[in-house]
Short mmCIF file of C-alpha atoms and ligand atoms in Angstrom, two decimals:
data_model
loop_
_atom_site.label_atom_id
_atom_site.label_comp_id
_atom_site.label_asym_id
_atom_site.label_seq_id
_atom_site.Cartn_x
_atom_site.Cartn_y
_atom_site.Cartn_z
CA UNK F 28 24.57 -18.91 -20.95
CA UNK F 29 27.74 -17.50 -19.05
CA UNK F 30 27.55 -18.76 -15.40
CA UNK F 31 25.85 -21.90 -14.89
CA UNK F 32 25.02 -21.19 -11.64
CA UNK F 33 21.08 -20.81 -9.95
CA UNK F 34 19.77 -18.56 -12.70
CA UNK F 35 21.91 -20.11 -15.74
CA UNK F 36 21.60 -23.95 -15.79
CA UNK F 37 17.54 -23.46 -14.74
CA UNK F 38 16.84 -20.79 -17.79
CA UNK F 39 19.69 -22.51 -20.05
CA UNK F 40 18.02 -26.16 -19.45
CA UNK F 41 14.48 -24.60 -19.92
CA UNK F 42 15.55 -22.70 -23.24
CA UNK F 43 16.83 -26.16 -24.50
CA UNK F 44 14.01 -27.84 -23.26
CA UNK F 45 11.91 -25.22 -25.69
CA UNK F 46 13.95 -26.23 -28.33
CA UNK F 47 16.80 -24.17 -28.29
CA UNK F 48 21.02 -25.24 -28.86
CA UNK F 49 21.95 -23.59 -25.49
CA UNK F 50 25.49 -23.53 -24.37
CA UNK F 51 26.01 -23.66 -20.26
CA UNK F 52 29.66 -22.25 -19.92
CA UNK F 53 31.23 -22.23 -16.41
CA UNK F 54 35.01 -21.16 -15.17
CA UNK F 55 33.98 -23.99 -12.92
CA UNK F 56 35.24 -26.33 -14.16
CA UNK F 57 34.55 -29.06 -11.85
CA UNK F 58 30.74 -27.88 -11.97
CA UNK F 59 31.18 -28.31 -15.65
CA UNK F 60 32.34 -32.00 -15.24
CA UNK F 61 29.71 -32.81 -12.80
CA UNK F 62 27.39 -32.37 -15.37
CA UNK F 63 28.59 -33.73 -18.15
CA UNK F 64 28.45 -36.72 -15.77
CA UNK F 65 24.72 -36.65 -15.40
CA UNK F 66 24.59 -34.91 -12.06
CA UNK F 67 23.12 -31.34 -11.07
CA UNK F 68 25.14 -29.71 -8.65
CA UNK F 69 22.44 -27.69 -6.97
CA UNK F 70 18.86 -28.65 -5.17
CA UNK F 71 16.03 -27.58 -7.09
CA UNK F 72 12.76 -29.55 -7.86
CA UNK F 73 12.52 -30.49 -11.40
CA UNK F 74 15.64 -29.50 -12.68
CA UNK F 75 17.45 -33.16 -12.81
CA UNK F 76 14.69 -34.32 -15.37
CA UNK F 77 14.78 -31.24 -17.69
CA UNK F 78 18.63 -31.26 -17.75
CA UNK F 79 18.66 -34.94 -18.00
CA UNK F 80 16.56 -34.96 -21.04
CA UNK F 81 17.91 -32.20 -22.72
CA UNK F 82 21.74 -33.12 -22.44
CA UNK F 83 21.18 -36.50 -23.73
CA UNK F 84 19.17 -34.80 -27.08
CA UNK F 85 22.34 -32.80 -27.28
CA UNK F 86 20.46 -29.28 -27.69
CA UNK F 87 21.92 -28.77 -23.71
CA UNK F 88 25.93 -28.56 -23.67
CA UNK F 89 28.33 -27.93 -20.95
CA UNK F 90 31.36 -26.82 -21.61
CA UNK F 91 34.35 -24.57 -20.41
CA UNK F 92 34.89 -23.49 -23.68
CA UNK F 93 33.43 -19.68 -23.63
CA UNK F 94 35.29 -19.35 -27.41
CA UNK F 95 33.30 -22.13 -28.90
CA UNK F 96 30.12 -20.88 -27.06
CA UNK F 97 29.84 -17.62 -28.05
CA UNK F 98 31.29 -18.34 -31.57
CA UNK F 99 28.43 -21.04 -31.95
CA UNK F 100 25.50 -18.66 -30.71
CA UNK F 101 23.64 -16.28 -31.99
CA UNK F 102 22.32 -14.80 -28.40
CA UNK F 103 24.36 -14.54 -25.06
CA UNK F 104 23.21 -14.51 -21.53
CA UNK F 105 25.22 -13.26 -19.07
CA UNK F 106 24.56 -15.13 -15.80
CA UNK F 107 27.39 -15.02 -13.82
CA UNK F 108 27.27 -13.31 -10.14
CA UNK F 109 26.94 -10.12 -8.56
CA UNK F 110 27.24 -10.18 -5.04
CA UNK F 111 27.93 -7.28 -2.58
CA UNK F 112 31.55 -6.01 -2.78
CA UNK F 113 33.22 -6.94 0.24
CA UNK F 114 34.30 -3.04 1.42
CA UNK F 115 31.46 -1.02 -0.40
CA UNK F 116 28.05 -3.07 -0.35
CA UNK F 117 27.36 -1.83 -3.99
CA UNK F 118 26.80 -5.17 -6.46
CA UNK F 119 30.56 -6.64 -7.21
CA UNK F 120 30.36 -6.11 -11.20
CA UNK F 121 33.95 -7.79 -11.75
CA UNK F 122 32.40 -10.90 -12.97
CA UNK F 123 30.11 -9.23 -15.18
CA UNK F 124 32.51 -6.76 -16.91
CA UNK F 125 35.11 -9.82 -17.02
CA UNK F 126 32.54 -11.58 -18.82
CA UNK F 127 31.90 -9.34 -21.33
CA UNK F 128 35.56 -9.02 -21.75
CA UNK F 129 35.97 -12.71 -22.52
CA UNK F 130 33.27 -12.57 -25.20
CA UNK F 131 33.98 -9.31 -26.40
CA UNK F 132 37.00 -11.45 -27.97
CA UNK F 133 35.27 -13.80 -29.46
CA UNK F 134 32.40 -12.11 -31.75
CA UNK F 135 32.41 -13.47 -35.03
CA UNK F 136 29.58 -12.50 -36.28
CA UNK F 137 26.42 -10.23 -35.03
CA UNK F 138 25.45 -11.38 -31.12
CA UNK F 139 22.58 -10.39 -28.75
CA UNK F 140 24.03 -9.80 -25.37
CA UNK F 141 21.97 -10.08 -22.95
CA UNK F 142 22.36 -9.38 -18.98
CA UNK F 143 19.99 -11.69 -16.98
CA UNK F 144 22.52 -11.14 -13.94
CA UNK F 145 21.04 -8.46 -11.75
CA UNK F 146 22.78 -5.11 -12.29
CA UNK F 147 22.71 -1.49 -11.09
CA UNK F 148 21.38 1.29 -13.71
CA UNK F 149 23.92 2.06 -16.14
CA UNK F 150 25.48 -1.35 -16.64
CA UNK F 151 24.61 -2.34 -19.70
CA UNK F 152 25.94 1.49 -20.66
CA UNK F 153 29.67 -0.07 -19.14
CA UNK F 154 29.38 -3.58 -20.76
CA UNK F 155 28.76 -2.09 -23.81
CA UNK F 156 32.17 0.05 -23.48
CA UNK F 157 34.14 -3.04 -23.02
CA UNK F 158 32.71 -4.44 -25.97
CA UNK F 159 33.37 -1.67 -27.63
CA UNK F 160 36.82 -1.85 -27.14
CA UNK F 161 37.29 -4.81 -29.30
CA UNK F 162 34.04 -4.85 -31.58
CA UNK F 163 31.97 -1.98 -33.89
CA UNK F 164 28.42 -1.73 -32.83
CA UNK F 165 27.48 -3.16 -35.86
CA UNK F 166 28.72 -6.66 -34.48
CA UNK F 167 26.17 -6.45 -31.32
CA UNK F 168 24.01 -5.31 -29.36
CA UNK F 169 23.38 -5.08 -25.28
CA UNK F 170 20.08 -6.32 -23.65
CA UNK F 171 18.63 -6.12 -20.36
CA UNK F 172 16.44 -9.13 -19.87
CA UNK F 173 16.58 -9.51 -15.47
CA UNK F 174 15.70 -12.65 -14.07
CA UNK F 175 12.76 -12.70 -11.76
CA UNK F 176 13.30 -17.08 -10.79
CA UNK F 177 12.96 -18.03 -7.59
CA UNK F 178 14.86 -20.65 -6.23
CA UNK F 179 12.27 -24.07 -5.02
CA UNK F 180 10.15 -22.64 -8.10
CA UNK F 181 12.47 -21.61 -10.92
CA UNK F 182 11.43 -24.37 -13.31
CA UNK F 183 7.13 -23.13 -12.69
CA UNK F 184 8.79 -19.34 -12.76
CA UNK F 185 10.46 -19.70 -16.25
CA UNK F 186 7.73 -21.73 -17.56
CA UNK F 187 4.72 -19.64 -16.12
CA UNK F 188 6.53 -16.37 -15.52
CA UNK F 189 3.87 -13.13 -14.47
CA UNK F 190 5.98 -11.02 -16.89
CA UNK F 191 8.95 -11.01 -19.00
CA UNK F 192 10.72 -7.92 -18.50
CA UNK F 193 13.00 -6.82 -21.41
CA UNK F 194 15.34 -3.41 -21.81
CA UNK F 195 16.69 -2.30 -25.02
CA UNK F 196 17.39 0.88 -26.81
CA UNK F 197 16.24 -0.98 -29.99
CA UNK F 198 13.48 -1.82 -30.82
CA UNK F 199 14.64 -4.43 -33.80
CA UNK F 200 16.33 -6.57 -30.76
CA UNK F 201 12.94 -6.44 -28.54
CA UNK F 202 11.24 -7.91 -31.04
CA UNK F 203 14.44 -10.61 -31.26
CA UNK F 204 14.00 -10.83 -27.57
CA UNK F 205 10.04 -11.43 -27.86
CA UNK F 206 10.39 -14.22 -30.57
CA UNK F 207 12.55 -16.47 -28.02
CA UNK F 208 9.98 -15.79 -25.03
CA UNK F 209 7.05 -16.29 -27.63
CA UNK F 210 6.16 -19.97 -26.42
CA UNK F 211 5.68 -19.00 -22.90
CA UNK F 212 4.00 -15.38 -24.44
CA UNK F 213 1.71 -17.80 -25.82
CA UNK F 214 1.28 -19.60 -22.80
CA UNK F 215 0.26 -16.23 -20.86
CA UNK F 216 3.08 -14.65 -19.86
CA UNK F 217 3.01 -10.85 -19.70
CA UNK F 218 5.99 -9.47 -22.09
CA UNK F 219 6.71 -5.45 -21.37
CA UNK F 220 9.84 -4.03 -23.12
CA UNK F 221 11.57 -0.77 -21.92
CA UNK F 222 15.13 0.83 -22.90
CA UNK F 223 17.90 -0.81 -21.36
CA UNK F 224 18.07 1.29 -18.05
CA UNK F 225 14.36 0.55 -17.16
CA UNK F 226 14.74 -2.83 -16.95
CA UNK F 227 17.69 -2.98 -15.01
CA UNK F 228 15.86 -0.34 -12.49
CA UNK F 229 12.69 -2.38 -12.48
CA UNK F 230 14.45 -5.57 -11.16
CA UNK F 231 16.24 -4.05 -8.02
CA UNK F 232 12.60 -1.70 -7.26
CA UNK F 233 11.01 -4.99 -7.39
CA UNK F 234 13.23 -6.71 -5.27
CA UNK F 235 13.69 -3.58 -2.88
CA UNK F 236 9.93 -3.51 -2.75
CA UNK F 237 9.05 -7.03 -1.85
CA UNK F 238 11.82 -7.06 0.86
CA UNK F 239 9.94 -4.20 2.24
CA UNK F 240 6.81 -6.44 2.48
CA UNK F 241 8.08 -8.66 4.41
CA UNK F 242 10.37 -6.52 7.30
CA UNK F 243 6.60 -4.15 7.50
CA UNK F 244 4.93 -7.41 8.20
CA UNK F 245 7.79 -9.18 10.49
CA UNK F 246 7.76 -5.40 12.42
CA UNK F 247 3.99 -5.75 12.83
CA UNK F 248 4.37 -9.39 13.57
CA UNK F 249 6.47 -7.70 16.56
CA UNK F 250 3.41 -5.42 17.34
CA UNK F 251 0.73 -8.07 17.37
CA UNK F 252 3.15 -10.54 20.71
CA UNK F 253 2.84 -7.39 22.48
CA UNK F 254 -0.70 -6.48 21.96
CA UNK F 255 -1.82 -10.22 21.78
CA UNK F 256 -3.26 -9.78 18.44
CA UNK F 257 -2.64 -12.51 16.19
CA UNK F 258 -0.80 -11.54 12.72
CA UNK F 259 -2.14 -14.18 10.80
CA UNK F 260 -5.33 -12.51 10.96
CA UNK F 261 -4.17 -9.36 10.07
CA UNK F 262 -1.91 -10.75 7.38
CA UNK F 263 -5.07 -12.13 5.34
CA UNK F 264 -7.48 -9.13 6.47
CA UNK F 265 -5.15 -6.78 4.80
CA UNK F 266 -4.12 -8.99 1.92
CA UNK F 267 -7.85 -8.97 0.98
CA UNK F 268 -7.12 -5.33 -0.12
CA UNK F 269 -6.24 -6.18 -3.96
CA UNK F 270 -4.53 -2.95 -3.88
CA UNK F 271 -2.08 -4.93 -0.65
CA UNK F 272 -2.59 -8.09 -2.14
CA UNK F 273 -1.42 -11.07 0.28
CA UNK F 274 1.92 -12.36 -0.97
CA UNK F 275 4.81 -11.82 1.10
CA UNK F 276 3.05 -10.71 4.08
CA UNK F 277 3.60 -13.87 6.24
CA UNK F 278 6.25 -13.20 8.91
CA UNK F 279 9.30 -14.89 9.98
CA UNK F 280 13.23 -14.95 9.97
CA UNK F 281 14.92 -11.87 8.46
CA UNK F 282 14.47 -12.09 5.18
CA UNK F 283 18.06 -14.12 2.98
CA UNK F 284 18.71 -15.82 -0.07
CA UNK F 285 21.24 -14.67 -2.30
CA UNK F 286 19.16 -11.40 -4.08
CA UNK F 287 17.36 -9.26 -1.64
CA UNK F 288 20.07 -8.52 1.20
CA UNK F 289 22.27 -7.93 -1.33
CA UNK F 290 20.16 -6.45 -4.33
CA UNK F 291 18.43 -3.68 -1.10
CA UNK F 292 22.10 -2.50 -0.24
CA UNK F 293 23.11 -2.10 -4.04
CA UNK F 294 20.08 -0.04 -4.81
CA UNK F 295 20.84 2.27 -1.65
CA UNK F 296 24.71 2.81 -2.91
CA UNK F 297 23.53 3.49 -6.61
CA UNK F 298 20.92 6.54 -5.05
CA UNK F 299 23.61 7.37 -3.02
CA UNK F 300 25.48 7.61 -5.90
CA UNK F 301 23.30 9.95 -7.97
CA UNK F 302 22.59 11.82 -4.47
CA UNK F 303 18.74 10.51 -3.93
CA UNK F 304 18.50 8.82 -0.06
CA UNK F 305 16.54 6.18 -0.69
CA UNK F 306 15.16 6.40 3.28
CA UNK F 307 12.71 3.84 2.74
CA UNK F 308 15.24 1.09 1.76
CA UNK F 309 17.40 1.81 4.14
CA UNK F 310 15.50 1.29 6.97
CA UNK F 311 14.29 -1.65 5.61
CA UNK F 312 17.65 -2.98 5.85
CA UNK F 313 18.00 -1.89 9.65
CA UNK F 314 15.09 -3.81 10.20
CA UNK F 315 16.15 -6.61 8.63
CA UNK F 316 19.42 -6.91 10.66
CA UNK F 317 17.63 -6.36 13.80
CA UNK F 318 15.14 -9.43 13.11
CA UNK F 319 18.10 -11.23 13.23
CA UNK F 320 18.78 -10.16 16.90
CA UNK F 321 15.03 -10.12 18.09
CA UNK F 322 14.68 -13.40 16.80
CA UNK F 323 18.02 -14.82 18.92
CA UNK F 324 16.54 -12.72 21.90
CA UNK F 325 13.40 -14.30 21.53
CA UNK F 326 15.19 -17.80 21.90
CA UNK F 327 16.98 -16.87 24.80
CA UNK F 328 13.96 -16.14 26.92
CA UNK F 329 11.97 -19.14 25.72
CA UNK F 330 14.81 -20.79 27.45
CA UNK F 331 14.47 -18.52 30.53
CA UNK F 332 18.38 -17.36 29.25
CA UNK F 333 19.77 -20.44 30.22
CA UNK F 334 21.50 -21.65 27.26
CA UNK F 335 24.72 -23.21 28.03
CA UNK F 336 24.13 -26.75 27.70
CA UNK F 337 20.64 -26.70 26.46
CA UNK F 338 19.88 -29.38 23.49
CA UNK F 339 18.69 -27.49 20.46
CA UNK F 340 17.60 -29.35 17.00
CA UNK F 341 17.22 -26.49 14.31
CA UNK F 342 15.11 -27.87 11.63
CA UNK F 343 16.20 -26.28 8.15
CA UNK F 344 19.05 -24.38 7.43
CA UNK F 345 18.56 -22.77 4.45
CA UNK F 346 16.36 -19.51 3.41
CA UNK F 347 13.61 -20.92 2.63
CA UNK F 348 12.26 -24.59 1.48
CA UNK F 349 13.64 -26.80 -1.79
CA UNK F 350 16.59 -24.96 -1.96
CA UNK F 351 20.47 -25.68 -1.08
CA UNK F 352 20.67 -22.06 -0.85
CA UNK F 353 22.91 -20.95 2.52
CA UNK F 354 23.60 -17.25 1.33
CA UNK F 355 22.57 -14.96 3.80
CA UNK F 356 19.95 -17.41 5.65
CA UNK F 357 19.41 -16.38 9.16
CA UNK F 358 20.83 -19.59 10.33
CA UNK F 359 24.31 -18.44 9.56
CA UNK F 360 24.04 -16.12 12.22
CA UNK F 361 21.33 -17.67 14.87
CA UNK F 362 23.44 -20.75 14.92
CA UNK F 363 27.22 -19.86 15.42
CA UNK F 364 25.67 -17.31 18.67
CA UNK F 365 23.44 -19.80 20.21
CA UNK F 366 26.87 -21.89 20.01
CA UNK F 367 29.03 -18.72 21.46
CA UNK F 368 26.29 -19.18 24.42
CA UNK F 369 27.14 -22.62 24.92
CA UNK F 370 24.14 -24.49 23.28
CA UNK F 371 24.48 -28.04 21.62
CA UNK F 372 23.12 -27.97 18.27
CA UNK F 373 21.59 -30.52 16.12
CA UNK F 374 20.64 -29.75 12.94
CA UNK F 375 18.88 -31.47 9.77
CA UNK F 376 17.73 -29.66 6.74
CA UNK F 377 16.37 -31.89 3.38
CA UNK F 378 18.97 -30.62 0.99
CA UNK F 379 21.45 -31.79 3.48
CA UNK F 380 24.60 -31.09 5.15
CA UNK F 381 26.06 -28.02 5.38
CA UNK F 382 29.91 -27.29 4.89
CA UNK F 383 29.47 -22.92 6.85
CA UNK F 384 28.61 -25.06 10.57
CA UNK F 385 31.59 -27.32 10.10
CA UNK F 386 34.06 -25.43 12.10
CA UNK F 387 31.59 -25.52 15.29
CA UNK F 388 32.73 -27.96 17.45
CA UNK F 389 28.79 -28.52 19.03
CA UNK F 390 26.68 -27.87 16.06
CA UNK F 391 26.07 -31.18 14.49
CA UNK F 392 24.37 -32.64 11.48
CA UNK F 393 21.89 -35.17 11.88
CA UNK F 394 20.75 -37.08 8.91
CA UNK F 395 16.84 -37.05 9.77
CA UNK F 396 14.66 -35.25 11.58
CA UNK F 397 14.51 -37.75 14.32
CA UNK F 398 17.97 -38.20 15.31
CA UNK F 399 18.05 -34.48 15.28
CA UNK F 400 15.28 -33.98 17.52
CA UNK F 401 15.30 -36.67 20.05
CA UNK F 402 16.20 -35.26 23.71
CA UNK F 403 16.26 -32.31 22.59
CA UNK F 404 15.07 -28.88 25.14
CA UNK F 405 14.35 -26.88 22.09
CA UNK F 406 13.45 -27.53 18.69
CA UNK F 407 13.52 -24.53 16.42
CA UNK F 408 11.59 -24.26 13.09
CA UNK F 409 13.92 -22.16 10.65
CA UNK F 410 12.34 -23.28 7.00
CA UNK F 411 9.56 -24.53 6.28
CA UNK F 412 10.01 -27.66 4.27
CA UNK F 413 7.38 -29.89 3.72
CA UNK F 414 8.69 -32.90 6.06
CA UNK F 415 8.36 -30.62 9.25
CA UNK F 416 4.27 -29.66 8.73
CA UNK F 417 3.03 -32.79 10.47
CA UNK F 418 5.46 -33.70 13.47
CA UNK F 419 4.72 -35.34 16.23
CA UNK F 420 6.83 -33.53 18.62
CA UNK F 421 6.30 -35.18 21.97
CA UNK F 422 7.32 -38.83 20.35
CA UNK F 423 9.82 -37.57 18.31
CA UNK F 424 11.89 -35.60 20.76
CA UNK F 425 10.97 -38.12 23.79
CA UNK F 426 10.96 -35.22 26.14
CA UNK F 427 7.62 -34.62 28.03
CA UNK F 428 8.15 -31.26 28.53
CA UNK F 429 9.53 -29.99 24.79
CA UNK F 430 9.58 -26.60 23.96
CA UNK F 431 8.93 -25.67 20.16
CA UNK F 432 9.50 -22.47 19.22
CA UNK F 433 8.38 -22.33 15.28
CA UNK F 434 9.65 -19.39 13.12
CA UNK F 435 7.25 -20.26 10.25
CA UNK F 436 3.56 -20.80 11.92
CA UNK F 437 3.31 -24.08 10.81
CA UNK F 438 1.05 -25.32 13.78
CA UNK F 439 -1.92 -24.14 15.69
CA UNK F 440 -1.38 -22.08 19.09
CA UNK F 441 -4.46 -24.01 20.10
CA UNK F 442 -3.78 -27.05 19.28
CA UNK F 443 -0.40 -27.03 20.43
CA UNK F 444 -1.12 -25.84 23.53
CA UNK F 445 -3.83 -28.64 24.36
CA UNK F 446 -1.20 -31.46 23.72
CA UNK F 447 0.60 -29.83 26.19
CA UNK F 448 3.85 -28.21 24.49
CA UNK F 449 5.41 -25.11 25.32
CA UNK F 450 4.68 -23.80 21.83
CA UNK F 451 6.00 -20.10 20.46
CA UNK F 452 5.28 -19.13 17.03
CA UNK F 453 6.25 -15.62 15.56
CA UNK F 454 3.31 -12.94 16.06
CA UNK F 455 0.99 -14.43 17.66
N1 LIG Q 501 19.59 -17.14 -7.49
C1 LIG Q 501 18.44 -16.53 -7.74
O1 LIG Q 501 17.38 -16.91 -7.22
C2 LIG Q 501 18.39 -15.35 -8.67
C3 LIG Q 501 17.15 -14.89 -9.12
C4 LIG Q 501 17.12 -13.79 -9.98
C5 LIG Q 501 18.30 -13.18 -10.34
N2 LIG Q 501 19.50 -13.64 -9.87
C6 LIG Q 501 20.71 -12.95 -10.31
O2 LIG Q 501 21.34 -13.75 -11.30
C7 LIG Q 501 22.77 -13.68 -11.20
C8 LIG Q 501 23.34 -15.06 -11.01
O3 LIG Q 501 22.90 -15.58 -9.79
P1 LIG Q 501 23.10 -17.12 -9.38
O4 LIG Q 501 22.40 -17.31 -8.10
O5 LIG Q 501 22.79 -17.98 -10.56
O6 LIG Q 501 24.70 -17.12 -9.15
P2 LIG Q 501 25.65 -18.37 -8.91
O7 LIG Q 501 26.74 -17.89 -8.03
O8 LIG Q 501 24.85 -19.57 -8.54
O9 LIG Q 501 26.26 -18.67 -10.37
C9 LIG Q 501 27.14 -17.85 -11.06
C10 LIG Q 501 28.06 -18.76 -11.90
O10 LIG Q 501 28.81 -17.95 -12.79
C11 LIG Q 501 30.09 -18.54 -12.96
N3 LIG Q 501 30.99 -17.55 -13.56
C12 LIG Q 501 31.43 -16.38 -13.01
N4 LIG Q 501 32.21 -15.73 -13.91
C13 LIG Q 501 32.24 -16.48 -15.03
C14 LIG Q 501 32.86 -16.35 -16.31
N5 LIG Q 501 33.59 -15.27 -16.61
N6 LIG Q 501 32.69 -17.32 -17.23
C15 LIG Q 501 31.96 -18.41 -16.94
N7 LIG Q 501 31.34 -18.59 -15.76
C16 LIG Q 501 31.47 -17.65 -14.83
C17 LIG Q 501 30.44 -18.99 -11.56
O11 LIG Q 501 31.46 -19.97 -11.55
C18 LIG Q 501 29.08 -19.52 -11.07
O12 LIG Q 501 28.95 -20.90 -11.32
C19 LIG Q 501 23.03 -12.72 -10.03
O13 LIG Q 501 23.20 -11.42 -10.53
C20 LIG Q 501 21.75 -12.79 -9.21
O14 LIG Q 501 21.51 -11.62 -8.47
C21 LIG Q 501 19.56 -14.71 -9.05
#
């Protein structure tokens, strides 16, 4: 695995744990320390025990060493990065194309490469170029094999995947590629193989798609306050439709994480590209910004737009729950405005403190829940962890006249409203 990052050190433990030599390489090199000393540098249920296990039987090694990697295995992974470009908002490929530079030197005999990272169509026609460069393509041969994890469930996603998607231009190497999935084949999981540039389109069309679930629900969500319908009805009436189907049709924040803000705007710039405006996409990502705004907005009047001053606790930071995950979470913007307004922020999320709020001189971190909450005018649901499904908000903030405004619908309208709090929920 190149990049032991998310997607590397979850599907390079869980290949080990199947029985498989894997090599985790990082340029991180302190990443790479911290786990040869036993530790896991990220938040994600599971993972310390499969790592754990597996590093001790030596099949799981982590190493710096890219030379002694790739010389030592007989398939490659490419798992490093690809996050939006900074001017263009296409995927940054740098780290992917310097990857396959750095093990384009190093072939020593014939290797499967395989790109798990998520890439635009045509990728795996450039990495192949580089390798190229420095190898005969009788010494390898480029794979699409996109990752479909998600973070708080990677370790039940690689085990119990719906499909395994593969892409190559040979069928030899699909079969290759189906012997190494073949105990979780066995277990159930769907295997479909395609050329190369299918697979790499599938991944960002299912990504792009699913992000459109959510900003059609979140826009109905909007809808249903005006009209005093309540979305949670409507969410499982049309999910009831197998053709709808109801996953990803609750509503709340924009949607984050590290794949679909970025993964919607790379698809747009690749049909830009070839000249096909994807329309649908792109106004999926205008309404994803502005949920960002209506959501703030929505704050502001709850607190009849009186902010400077007011006590807010923010439970969970990140995107969503049993992750560390901070990329793109809509608390990296809801947080440093509310503080531009003047608001005093406490805020406590399970995978702990967070090094993007440090340079705000009022937006604390509070070790539990209740030091975050108590005296508090506002308390704000952001994720929804476990810990914040049962709270007794009048004791825990000590304020008679709390005001909860929760982004997730963890709680009942009703029943909230007959212990007295001031209670707003998102679409209903
Ligand atoms: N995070 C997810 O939930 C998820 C899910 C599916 C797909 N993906 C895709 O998988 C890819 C990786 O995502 P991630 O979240 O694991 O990223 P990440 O940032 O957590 O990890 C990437 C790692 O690669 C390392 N790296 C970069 N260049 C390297 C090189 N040349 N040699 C060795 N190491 C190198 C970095 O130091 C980093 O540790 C991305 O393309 C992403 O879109 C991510």
């Amino acid at each position: 695995m190149i990049g032991t990052g998310y997607v590397g050190l979850v599907s390079g433990a869980c290949f080990a744990d199947l029985g498989n030599t894997v090599y985790c390489v990082d340029k991180d090199k302190k990443k790479i320390e911290i786990l040869n000393n036993g530790k896991v540098p990220i938040y994600e249920p599971g993972l310390n025990e499969i790592v754990k296990k597996n590093f001790l039987s030596g099949r799981l090694v982590f190493t710096s060493d890219l030379e002694k990697a790739v010389k030592n295995s007989d398939i490659i992974f490419i798992c490093v990065g690809t996050p939006s470009s900074k001017k263009k908002r296409s995927a940054d490929l740098s780290y992917v194309f310097m990857a396959a530079k750095q093990i384009s030197k190093f072939i020593n005999k014939f290797k499967i490469i395989v790109t798990k990272s998520t890439v635009p169509v045509t990728t795996g026609d450039k990495i192949e170029k580089i390798i190229l460069k420095k190898r005969s393509k009788k010494f390898f041969e480029i794979v699409s094999n996109p990752e479909f994890l998600r973070e708080g469930e990677a370790i039940r996603d690689f085990r119990f995947p719906d499909r395994i998607v593969v892409g190559s231009n040979n069928k030899k190497i699909s079969k290759k590629l189906e012997a190494l999935y073949e105990p979780l084949i066995k277990k159930g999981a769907n295997f479909f193989s395609t050329n190369r540039r299918g697979a790499e389109m599938i991944k960002y069309a299912s990504n792009a798609f699913l992000a459109t679930k959510i900003s059609y629900i979140n826009e109905i969500a909007n809808l249903c306050e005006k009209t005093d319908v309540n979305i949670e009805d409507v969410s499982i009436g049309m999910g009831l439709d197998k053709r709808i189907g109801g996953r990803f049709l609750r509503p709340g924040p924009a949607y984050g994480g590290s794949c679909f803000p970025k993964d919607t705007k790379a698809l747009t710039i690749t049909g830009d590209l070839y000249k096909t405006d994807l329309s649908i996409i792109k106004s999926v990502i205008k309404s994803n910004s502005k949920r960002k705004i209506i959501l703030i907005n929505r704050v502001k009047k709850i607190l009849s737009n009186k902010i400077k001053n007011k006590k807010i606790a923010i439970l969970g930071v990140t995107f969503k729950p049993n992750t560390d995950d901070m990329r793109e979470s809509t608390s990296l913007v809801a947080i440093p405005y509310l503080h531009t307004l003047g608001a005093k922020i406490n805020y406590y999320d399970p995978s702990g403190f967070k090094k993007e709020f440090s340079k705000f001189k009022n937006v604390v971190y509070c070790k539990n829940m209740n030091d975050a909450c108590l005296k508090v005018d506002l308390i704000i649901i952001h994720t929804e962890w476990d810990e914040f499904k049962s709270i007794d908000f009048k004791k825990i903030s000590k304020n008679k006249k709390i005001k909860v405004y929760d982004m997730r619908n963890l709680y009942s309208s009703k029943k909230m409203n007959n212990l007295g709090i001031n209670y707003y929920s998102i679409g209903r």
